[in-house]
Structure formats: structure tokens, C-alpha cells
JSON list of C-alpha atoms in Angstrom, two decimals:
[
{"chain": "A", "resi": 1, "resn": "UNK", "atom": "CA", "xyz": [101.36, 90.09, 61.46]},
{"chain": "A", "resi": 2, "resn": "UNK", "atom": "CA", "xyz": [99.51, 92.35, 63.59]},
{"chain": "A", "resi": 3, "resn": "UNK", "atom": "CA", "xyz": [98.40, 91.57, 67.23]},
{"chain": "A", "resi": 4, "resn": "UNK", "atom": "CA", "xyz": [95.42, 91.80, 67.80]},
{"chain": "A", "resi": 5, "resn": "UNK", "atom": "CA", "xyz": [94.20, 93.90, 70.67]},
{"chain": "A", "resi": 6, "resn": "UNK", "atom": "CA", "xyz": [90.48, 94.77, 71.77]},
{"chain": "A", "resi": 7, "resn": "UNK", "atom": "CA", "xyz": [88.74, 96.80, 74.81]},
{"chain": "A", "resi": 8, "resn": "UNK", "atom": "CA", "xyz": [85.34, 95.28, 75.26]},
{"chain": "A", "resi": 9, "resn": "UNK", "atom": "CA", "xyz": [82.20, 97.31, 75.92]},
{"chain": "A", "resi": 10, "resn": "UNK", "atom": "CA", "xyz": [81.96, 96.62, 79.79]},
{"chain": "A", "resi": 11, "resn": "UNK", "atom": "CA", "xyz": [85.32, 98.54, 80.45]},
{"chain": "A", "resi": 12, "resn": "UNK", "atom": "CA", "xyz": [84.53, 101.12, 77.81]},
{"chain": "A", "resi": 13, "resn": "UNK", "atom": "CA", "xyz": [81.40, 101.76, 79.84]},
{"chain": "A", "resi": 14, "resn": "UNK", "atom": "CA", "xyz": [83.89, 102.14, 82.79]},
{"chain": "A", "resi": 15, "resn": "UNK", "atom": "CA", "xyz": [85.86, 104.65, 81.76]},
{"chain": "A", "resi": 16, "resn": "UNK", "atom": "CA", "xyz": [84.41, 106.17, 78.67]},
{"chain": "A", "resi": 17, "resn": "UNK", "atom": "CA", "xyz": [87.99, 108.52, 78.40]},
{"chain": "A", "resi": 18, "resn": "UNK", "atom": "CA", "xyz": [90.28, 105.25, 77.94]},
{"chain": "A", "resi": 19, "resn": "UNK", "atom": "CA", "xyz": [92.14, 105.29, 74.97]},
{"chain": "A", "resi": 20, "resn": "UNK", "atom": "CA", "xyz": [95.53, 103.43, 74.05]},
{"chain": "A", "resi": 21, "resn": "UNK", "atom": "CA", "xyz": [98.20, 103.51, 71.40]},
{"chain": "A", "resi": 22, "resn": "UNK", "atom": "CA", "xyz": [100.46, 100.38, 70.39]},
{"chain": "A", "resi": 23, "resn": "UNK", "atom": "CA", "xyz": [103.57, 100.67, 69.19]},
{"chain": "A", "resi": 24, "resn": "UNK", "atom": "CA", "xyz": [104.16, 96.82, 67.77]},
{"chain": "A", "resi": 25, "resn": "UNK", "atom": "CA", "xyz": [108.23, 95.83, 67.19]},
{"chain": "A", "resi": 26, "resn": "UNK", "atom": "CA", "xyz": [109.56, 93.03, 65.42]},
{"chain": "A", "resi": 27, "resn": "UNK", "atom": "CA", "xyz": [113.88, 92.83, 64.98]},
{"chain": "A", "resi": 28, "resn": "UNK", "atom": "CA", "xyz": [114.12, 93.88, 68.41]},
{"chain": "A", "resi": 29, "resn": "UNK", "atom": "CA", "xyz": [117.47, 93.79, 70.05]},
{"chain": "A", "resi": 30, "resn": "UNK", "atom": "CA", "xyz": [117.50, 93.25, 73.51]},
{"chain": "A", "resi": 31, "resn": "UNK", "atom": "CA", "xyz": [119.88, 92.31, 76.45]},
{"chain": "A", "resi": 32, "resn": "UNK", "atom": "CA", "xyz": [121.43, 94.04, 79.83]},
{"chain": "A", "resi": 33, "resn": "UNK", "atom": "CA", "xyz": [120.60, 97.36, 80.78]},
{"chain": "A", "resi": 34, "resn": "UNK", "atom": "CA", "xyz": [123.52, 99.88, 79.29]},
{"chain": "A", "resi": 35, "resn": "UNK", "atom": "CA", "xyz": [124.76, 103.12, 80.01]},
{"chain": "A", "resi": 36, "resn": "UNK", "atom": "CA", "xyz": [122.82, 104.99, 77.61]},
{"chain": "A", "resi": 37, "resn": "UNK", "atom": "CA", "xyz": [119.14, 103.39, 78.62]},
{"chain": "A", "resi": 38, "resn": "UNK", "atom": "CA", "xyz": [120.37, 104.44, 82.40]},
{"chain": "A", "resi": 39, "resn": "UNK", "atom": "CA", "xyz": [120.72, 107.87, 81.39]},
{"chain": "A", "resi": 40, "resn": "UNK", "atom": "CA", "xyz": [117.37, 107.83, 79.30]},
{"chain": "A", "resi": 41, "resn": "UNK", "atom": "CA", "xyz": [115.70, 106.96, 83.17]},
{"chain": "A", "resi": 42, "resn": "UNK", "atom": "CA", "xyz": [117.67, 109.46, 85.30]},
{"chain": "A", "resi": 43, "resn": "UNK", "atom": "CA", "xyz": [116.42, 112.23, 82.21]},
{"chain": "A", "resi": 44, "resn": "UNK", "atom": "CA", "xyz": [113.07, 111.10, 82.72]},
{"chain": "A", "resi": 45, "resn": "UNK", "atom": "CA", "xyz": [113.07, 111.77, 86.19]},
{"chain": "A", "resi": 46, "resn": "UNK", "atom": "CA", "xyz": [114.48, 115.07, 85.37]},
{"chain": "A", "resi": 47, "resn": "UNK", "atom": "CA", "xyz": [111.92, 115.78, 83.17]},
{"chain": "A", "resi": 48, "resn": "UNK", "atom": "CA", "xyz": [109.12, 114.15, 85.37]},
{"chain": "A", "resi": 49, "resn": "UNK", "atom": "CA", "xyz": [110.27, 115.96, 88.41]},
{"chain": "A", "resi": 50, "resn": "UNK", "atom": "CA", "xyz": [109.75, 119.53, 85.70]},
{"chain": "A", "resi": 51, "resn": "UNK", "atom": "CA", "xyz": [106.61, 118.41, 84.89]},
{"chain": "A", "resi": 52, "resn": "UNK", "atom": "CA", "xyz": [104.87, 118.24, 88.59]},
{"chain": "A", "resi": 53, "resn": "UNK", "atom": "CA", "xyz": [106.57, 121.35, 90.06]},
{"chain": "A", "resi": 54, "resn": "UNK", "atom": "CA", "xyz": [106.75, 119.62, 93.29]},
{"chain": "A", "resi": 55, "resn": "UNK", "atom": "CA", "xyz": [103.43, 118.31, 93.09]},
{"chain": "A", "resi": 56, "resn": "UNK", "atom": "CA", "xyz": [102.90, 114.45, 93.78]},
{"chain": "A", "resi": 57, "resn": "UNK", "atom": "CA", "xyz": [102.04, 111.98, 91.39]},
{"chain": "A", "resi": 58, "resn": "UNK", "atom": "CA", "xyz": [98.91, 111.21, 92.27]},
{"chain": "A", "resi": 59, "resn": "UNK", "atom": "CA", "xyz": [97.85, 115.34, 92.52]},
{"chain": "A", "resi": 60, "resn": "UNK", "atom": "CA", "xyz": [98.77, 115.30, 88.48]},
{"chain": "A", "resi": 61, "resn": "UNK", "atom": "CA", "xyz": [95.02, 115.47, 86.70]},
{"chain": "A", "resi": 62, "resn": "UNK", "atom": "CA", "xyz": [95.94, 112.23, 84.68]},
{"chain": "A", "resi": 63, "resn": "UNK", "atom": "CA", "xyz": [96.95, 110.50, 87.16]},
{"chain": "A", "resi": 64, "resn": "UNK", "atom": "CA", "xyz": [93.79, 111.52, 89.44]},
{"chain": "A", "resi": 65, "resn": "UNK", "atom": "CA", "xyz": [91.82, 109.83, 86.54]},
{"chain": "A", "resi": 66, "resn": "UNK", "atom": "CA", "xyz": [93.44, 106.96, 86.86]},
{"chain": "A", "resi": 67, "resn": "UNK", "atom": "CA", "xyz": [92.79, 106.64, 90.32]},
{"chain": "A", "resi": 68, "resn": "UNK", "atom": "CA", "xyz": [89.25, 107.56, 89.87]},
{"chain": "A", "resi": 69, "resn": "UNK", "atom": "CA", "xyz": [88.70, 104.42, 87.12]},
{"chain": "A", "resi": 70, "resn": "UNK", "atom": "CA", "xyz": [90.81, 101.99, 89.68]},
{"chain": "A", "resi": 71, "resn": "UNK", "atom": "CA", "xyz": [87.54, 102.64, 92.40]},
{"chain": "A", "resi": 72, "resn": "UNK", "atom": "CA", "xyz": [85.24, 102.39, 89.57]},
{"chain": "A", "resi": 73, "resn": "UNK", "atom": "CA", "xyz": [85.99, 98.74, 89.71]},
{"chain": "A", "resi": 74, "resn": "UNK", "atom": "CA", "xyz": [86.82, 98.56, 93.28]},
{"chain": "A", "resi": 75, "resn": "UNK", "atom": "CA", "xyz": [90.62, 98.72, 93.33]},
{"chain": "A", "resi": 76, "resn": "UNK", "atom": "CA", "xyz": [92.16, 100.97, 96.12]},
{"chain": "A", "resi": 77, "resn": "UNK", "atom": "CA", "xyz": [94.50, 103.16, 94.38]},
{"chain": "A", "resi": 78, "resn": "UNK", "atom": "CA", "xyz": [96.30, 104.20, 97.23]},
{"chain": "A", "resi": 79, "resn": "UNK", "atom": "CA", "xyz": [96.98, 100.67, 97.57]},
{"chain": "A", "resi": 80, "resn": "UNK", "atom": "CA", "xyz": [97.55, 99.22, 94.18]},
{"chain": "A", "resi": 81, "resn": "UNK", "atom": "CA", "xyz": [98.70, 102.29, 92.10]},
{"chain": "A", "resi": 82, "resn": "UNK", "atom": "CA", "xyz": [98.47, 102.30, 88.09]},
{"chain": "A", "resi": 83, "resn": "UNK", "atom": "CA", "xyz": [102.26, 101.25, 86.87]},
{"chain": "A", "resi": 84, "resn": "UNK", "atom": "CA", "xyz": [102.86, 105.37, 86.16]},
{"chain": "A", "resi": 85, "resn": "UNK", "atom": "CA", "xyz": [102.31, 106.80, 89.28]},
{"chain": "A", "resi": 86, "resn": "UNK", "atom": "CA", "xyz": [104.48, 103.64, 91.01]},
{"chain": "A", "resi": 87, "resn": "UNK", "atom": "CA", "xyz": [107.05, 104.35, 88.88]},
{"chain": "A", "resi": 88, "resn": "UNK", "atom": "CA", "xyz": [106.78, 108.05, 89.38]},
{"chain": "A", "resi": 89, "resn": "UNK", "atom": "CA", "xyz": [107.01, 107.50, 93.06]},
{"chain": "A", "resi": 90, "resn": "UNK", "atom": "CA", "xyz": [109.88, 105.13, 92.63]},
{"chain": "A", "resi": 91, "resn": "UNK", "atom": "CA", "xyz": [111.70, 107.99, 90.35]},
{"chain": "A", "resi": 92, "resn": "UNK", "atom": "CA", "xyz": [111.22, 110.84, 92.48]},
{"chain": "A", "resi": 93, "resn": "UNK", "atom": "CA", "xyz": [112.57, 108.88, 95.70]},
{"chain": "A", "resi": 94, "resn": "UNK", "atom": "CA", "xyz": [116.46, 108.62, 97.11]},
{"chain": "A", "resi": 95, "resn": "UNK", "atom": "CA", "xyz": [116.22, 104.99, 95.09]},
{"chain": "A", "resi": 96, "resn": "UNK", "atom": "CA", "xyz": [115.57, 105.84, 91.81]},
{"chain": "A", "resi": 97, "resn": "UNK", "atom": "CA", "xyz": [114.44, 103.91, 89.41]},
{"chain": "A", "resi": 98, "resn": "UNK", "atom": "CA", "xyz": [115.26, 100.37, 88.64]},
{"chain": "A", "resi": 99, "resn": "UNK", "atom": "CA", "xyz": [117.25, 99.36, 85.63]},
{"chain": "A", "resi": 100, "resn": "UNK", "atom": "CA", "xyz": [115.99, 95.83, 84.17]},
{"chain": "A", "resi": 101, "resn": "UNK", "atom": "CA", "xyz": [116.69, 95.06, 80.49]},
{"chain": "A", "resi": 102, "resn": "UNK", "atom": "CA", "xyz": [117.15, 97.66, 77.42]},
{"chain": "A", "resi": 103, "resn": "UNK", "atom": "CA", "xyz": [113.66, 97.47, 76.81]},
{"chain": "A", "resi": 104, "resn": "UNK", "atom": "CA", "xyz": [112.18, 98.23, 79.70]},
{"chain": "A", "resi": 105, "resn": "UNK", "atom": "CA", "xyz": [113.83, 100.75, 80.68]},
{"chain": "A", "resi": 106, "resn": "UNK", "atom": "CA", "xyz": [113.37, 102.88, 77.36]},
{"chain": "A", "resi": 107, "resn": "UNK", "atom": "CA", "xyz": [109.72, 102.04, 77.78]},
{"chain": "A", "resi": 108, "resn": "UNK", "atom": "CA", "xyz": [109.72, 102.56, 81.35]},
{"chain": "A", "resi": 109, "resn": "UNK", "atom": "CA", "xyz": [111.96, 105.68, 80.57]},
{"chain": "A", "resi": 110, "resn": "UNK", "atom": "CA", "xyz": [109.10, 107.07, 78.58]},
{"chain": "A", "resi": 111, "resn": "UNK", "atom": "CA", "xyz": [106.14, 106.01, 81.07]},
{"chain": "A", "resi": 112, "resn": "UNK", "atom": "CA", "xyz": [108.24, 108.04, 83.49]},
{"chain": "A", "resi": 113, "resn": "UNK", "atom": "CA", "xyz": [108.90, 111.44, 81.48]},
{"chain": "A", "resi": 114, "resn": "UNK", "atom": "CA", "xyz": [105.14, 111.21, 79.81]},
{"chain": "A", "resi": 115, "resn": "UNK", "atom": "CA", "xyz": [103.61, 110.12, 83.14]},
{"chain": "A", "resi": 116, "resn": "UNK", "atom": "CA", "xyz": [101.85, 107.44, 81.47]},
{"chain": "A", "resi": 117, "resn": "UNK", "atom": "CA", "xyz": [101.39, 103.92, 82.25]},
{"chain": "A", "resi": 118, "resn": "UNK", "atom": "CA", "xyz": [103.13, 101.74, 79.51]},
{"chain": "A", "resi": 119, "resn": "UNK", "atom": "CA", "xyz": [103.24, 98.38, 79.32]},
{"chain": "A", "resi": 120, "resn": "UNK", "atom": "CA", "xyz": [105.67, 95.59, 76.94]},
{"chain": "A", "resi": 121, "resn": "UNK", "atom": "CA", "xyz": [104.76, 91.98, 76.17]},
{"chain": "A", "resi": 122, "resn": "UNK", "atom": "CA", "xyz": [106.33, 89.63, 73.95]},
{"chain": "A", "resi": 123, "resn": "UNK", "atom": "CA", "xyz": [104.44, 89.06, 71.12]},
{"chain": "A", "resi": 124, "resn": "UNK", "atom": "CA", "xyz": [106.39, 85.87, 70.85]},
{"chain": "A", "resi": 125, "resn": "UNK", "atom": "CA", "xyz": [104.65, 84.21, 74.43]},
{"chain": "A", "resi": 126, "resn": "UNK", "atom": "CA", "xyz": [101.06, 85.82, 73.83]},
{"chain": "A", "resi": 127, "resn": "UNK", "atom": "CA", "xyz": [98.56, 83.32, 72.82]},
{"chain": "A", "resi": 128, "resn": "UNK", "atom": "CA", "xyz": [95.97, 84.71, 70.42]},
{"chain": "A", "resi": 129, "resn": "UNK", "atom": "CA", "xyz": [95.00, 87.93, 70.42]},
{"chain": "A", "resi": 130, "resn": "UNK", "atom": "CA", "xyz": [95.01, 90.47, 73.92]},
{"chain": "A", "resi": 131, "resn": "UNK", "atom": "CA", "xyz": [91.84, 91.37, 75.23]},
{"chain": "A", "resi": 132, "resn": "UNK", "atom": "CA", "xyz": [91.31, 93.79, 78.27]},
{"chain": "A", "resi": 133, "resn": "UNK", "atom": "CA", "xyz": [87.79, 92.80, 79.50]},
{"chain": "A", "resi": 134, "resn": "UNK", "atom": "CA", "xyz": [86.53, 92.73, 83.21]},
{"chain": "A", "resi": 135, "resn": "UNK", "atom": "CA", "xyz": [87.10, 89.58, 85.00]},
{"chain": "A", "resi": 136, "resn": "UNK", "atom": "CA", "xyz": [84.79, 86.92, 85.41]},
{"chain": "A", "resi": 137, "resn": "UNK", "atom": "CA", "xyz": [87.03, 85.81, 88.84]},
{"chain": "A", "resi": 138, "resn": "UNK", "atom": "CA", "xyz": [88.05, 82.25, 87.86]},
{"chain": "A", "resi": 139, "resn": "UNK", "atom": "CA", "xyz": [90.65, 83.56, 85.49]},
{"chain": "A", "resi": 140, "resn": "UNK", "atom": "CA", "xyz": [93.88, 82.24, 85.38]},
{"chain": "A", "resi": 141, "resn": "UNK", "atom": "CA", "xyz": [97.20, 84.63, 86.67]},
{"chain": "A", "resi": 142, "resn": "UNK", "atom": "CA", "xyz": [100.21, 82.67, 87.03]},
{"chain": "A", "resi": 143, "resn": "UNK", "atom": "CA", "xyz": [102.73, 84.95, 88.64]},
{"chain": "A", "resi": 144, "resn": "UNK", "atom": "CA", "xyz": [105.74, 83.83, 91.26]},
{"chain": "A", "resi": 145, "resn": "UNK", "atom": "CA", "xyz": [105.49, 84.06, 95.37]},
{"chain": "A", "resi": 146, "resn": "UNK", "atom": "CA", "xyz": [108.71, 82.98, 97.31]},
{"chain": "A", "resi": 147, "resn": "UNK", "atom": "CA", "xyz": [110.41, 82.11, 94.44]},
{"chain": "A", "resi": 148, "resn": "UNK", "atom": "CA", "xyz": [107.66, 79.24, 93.09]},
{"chain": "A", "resi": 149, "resn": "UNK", "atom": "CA", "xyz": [105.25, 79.46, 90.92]},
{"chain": "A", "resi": 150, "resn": "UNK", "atom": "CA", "xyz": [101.98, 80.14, 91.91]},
{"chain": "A", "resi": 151, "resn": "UNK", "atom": "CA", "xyz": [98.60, 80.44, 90.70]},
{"chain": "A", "resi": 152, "resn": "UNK", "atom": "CA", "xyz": [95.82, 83.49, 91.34]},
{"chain": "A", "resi": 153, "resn": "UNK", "atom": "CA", "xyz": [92.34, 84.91, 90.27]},
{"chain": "A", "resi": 154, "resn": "UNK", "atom": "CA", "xyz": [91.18, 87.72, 89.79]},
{"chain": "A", "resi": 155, "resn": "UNK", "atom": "CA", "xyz": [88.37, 89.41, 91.73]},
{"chain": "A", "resi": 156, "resn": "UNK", "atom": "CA", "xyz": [85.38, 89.70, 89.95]},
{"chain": "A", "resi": 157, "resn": "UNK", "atom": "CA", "xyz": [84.65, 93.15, 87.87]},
{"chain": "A", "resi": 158, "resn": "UNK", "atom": "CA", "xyz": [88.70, 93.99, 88.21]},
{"chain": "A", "resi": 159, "resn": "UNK", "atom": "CA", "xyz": [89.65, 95.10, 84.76]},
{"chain": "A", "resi": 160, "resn": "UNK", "atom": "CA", "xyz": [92.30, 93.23, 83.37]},
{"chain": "A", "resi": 161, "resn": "UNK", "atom": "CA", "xyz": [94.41, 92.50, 80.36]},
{"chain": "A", "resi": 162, "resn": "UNK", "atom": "CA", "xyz": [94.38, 89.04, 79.16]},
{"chain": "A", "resi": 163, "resn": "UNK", "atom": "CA", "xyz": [95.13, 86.44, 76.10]},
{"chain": "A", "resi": 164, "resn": "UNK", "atom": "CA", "xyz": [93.94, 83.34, 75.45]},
{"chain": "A", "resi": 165, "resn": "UNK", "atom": "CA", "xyz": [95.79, 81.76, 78.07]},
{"chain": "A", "resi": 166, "resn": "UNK", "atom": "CA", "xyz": [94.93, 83.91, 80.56]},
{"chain": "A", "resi": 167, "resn": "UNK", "atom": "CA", "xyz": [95.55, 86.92, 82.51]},
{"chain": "A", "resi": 168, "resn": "UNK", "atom": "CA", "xyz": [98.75, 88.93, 81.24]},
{"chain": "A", "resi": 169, "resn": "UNK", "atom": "CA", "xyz": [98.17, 91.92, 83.79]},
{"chain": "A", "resi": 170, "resn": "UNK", "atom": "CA", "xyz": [96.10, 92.35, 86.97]},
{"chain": "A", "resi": 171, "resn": "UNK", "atom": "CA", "xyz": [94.00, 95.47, 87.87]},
{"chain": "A", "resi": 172, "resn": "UNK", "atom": "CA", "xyz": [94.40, 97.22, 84.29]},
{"chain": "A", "resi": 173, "resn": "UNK", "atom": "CA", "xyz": [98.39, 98.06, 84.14]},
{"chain": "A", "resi": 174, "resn": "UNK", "atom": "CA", "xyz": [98.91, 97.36, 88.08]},
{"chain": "A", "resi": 175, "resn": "UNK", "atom": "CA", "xyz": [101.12, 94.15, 87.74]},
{"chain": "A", "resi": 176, "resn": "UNK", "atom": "CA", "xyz": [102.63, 92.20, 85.06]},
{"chain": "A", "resi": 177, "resn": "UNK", "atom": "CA", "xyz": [102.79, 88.30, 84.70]},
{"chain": "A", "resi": 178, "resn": "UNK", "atom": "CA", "xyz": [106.28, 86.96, 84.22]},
{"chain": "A", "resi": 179, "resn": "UNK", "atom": "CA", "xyz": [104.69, 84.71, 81.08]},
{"chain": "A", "resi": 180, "resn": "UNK", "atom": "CA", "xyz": [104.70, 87.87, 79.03]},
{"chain": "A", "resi": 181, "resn": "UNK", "atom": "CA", "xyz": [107.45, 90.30, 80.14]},
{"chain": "A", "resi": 182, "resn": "UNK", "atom": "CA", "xyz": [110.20, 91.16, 77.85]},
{"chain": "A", "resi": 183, "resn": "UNK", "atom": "CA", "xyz": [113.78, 89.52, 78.91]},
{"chain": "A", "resi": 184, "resn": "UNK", "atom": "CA", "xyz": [116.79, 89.67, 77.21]},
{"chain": "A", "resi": 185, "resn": "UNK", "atom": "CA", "xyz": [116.06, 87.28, 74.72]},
{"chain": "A", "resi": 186, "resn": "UNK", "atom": "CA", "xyz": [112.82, 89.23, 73.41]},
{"chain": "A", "resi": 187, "resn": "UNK", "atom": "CA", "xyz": [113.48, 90.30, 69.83]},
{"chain": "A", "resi": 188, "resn": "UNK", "atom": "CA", "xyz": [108.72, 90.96, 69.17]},
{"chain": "A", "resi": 189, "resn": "UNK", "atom": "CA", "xyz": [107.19, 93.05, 70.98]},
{"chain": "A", "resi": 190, "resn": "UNK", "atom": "CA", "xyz": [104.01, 95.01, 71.66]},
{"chain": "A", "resi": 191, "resn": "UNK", "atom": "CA", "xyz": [104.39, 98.42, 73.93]},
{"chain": "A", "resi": 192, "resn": "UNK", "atom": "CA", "xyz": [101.00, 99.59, 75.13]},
{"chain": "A", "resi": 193, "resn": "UNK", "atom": "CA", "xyz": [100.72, 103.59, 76.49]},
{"chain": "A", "resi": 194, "resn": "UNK", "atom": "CA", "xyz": [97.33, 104.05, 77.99]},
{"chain": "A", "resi": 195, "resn": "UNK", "atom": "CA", "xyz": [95.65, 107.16, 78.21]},
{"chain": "A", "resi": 196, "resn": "UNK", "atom": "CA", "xyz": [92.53, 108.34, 80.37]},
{"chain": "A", "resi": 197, "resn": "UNK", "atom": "CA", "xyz": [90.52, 112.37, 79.95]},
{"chain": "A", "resi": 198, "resn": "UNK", "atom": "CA", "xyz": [91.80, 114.68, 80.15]},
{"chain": "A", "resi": 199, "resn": "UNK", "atom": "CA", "xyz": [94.91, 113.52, 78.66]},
{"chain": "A", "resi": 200, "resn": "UNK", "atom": "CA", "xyz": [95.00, 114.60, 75.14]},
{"chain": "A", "resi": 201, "resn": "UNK", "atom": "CA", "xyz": [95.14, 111.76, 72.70]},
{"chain": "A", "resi": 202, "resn": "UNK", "atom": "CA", "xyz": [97.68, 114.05, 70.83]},
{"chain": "A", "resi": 203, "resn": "UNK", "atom": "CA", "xyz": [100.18, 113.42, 74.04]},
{"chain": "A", "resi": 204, "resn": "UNK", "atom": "CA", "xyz": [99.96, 109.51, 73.75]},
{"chain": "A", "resi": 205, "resn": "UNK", "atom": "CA", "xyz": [100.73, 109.87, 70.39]},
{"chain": "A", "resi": 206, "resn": "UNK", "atom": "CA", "xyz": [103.78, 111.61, 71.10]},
{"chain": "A", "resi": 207, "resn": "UNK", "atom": "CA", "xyz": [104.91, 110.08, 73.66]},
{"chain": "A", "resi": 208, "resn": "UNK", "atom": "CA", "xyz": [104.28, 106.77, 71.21]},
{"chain": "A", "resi": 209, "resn": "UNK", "atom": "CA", "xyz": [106.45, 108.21, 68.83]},
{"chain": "A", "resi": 210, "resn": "UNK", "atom": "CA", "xyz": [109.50, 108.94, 71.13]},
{"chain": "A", "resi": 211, "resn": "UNK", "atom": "CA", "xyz": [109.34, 104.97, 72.00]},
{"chain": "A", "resi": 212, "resn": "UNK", "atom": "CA", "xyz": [109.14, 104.71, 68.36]},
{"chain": "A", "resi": 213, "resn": "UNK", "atom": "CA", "xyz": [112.40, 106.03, 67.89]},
{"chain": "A", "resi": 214, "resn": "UNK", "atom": "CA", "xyz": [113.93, 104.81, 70.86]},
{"chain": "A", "resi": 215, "resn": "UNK", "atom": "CA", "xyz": [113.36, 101.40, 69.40]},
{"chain": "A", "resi": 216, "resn": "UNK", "atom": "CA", "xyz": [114.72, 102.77, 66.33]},
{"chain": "A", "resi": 217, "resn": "UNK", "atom": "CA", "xyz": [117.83, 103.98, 68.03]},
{"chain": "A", "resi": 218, "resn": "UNK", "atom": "CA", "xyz": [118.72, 100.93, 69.95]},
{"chain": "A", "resi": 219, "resn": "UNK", "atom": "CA", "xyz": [117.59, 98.21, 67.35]},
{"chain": "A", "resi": 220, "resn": "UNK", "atom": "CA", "xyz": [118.86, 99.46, 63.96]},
{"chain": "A", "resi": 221, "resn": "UNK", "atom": "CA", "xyz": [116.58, 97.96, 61.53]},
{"chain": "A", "resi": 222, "resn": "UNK", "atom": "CA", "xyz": [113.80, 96.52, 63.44]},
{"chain": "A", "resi": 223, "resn": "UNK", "atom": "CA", "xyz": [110.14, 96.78, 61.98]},
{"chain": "A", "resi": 224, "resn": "UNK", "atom": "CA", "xyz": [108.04, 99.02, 63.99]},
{"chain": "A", "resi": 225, "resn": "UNK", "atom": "CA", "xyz": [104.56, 100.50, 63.55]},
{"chain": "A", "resi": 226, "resn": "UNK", "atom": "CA", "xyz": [102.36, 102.79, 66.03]},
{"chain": "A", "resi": 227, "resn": "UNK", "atom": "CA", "xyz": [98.82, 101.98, 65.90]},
{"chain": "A", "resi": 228, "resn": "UNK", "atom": "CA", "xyz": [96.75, 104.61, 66.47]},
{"chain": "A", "resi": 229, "resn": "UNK", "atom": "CA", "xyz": [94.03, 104.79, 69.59]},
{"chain": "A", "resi": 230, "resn": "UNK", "atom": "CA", "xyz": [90.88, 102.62, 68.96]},
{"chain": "A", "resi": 231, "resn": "UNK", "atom": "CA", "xyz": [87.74, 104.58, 68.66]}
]
């Protein structure tokens, strides 16, 4: 079956050069970070660290677009940075990146190299269908503070990704809800790469495909299909 996913008209409005590409995964294999997904990150800093010629993240022209639709609806992106320039940051500095499960680090692996922010949720704790949509404010994002589970909103106008449970991610691809995220038990998935002008839409497709085969790779036999960007 097919997730669902929809951008409604207020955040097309937004940012008229969104587009996305979903690569959906069922037959996953997941578990501890290995040896082979840590060299997939420390490659993708090498190649990320090619690709902005000593440049900073934010200087990169699809990452500037980013930060220009965060202030469209009133985020401070020097503040609360889209998830690919954080992790840029984070691979470019004496800490590295982070290694958390198999499948997030090939998909953060590829968010790195691609400099694009990509996002994984488990088809298998989404309820309904994933919307992104601009907040009302009374929505519902449970997330964890000092270790206990707490409960927060969303300001009104913030773009966020949500199902019918509630919000999934705050402030577009800023942060993740635990609900969601993949663990090591995660065998469904759905692997979202976001794209904004001037990014080509042939370079999320690419980079789509070389998650694609990752997942190939590393789950022998799983069921995968990349969904080309809405119109």
C-alpha cells in the first residue's frame, strides 16, 4: 500500500519551488549502526566538504533557499536550521557526525553528500496519511524534555509535517518526533528528500535513487519504490 502524502495549497503558496521525492520501503532490515553505514557518513562528509569548496553551509544557493522559506513563515534560520544544513555543520566539525541506526545513517549519509534535507518515518506508527500543511497552533507534538514525555504546539503559520495524530515534524524538516523515527526494529518505511529552486528536480531524483540502492544493498530483498515529485 502506498502512503499517502500531500502539500496543501497554503505552503505551496509559500514556497512555490518546493518539491519532494519519496522513496517508500517495505522488508527493511534494520538494527545497530555497522562499519560499512559509518564509512557511508565519513564519505559523505568527504564529498560534502568537495562540494562547498570551503564555503559554509548556509552560503550553498540551496541551502540559502531554505533559509529564505524558514522566514517566510517566521522561523529564524540561524536559529532553527533545516535538518541539511545542521547536519552539514555537524559533518564538517571536529565531531563528526552521529551514528544512530543503519537507517539513518544511510539516509542521513545521503542528506549529507546531496546537501539535502531527508527525512525517515515508519510507515508502521503513521496514522493515516502525512500531510505537510501550516499549523493552526493547537496541534499536537509529543516529543521528550528531561527524559519525560512532554507535550508542545506549534506556532501558528509554522509549516509542519503531520498525520492524523498529529505533528510528525516541527518547522518543515527542523525536528523529528520520537512517535515516528525509525529504530532498530523498523522493517516500513517512508524516506522523504525535499527540494527547494534552484535545486534541480533532476538532483533529488538522484540523490533518491542512491538511497534507493542503499536500501537495496543493506536489505536484500526489500520492496522499494521512488515516487516521483508532486506537481
Amino acid at each position: 500500500m502506498t502512503l499517502p502524502l500531500t502539500v496543501s495549497d497554503e505552503v505551496r503558496a509559500l514556497a512555490p519551488g518546493f518539491t519532494h521525492v519519496a522513496v517508500e520501503a517495505h522488508g527493511l532490515v534494520n538494527g545497530p549502526s555497522t562499519d560499512a553505514g559509518s564509512a557511508l557518513l565519513d564519505d559523505a562528509a568527504r564529498r560534502l566538504a568537495a562540494r562547498l569548496d570551503g564555503r559554509a553551509p548556509h552560503e550553498d544557493p540551496h541551502m540559502a533557499a531554505w533559509r529564505q522559506a524558514y522566514t517566510a513563515f517566521g522561523a529564524k534560520p540561524s536559529r532553527t536550521r533545516n535538518s541539511a544544513e545542521a547536519l552539514a555543520k555537524r559533518a564538517l566539525s571536529e565531531g563528526g557526525l552521529p551514528r544512530i541506526n543503519l537507517l539513518v545513517d544511510l539516509y542521513n549519509a545521503i542528506s549529507v553528500a546531496h546537501l539535502i534535507p531527508v527525512g525517515g518515518e515508519d510507515i508502521d506508527r503513521i496514522q493515516g496519511g502525512m500531510r505537510l500543511v501550516r499549523a493552526v497552533g493547537d496541534e499536537d507534538f509529543v516529543t521528550v524534555a528531561g527524559g519525560e514525555e512532554v507535550v508542545e504546539h506549534p506556532d501558528a503559520g509554522e509549516v509542519v509535517w503531520c498525520d492524523e495524530a498529529g505533528v510528525t515534524c516541527r518547522r518543515w524538516n527542523w525536528r523529528q518526533g520520537p512517535r515516528t523515527r525509525l529504530t532498530e526494529e523498523s522493517v516500513s518505511a517512508v524516506f522523504l528528500l525535499e527540494g527547494m529552486a534552484p535545486m534541480p528536480v533532476a538532483d533529488l531524483r538522484a540523490a533518491a535513487g542512491e538511497l534507493a540502492e542503499l536500501l537495496e544493498k543493506f536489505s536484500p530483498g526489500a520492496r522499494i519504490d521512488v515516487r516521483e515529485p508532486a506537481s
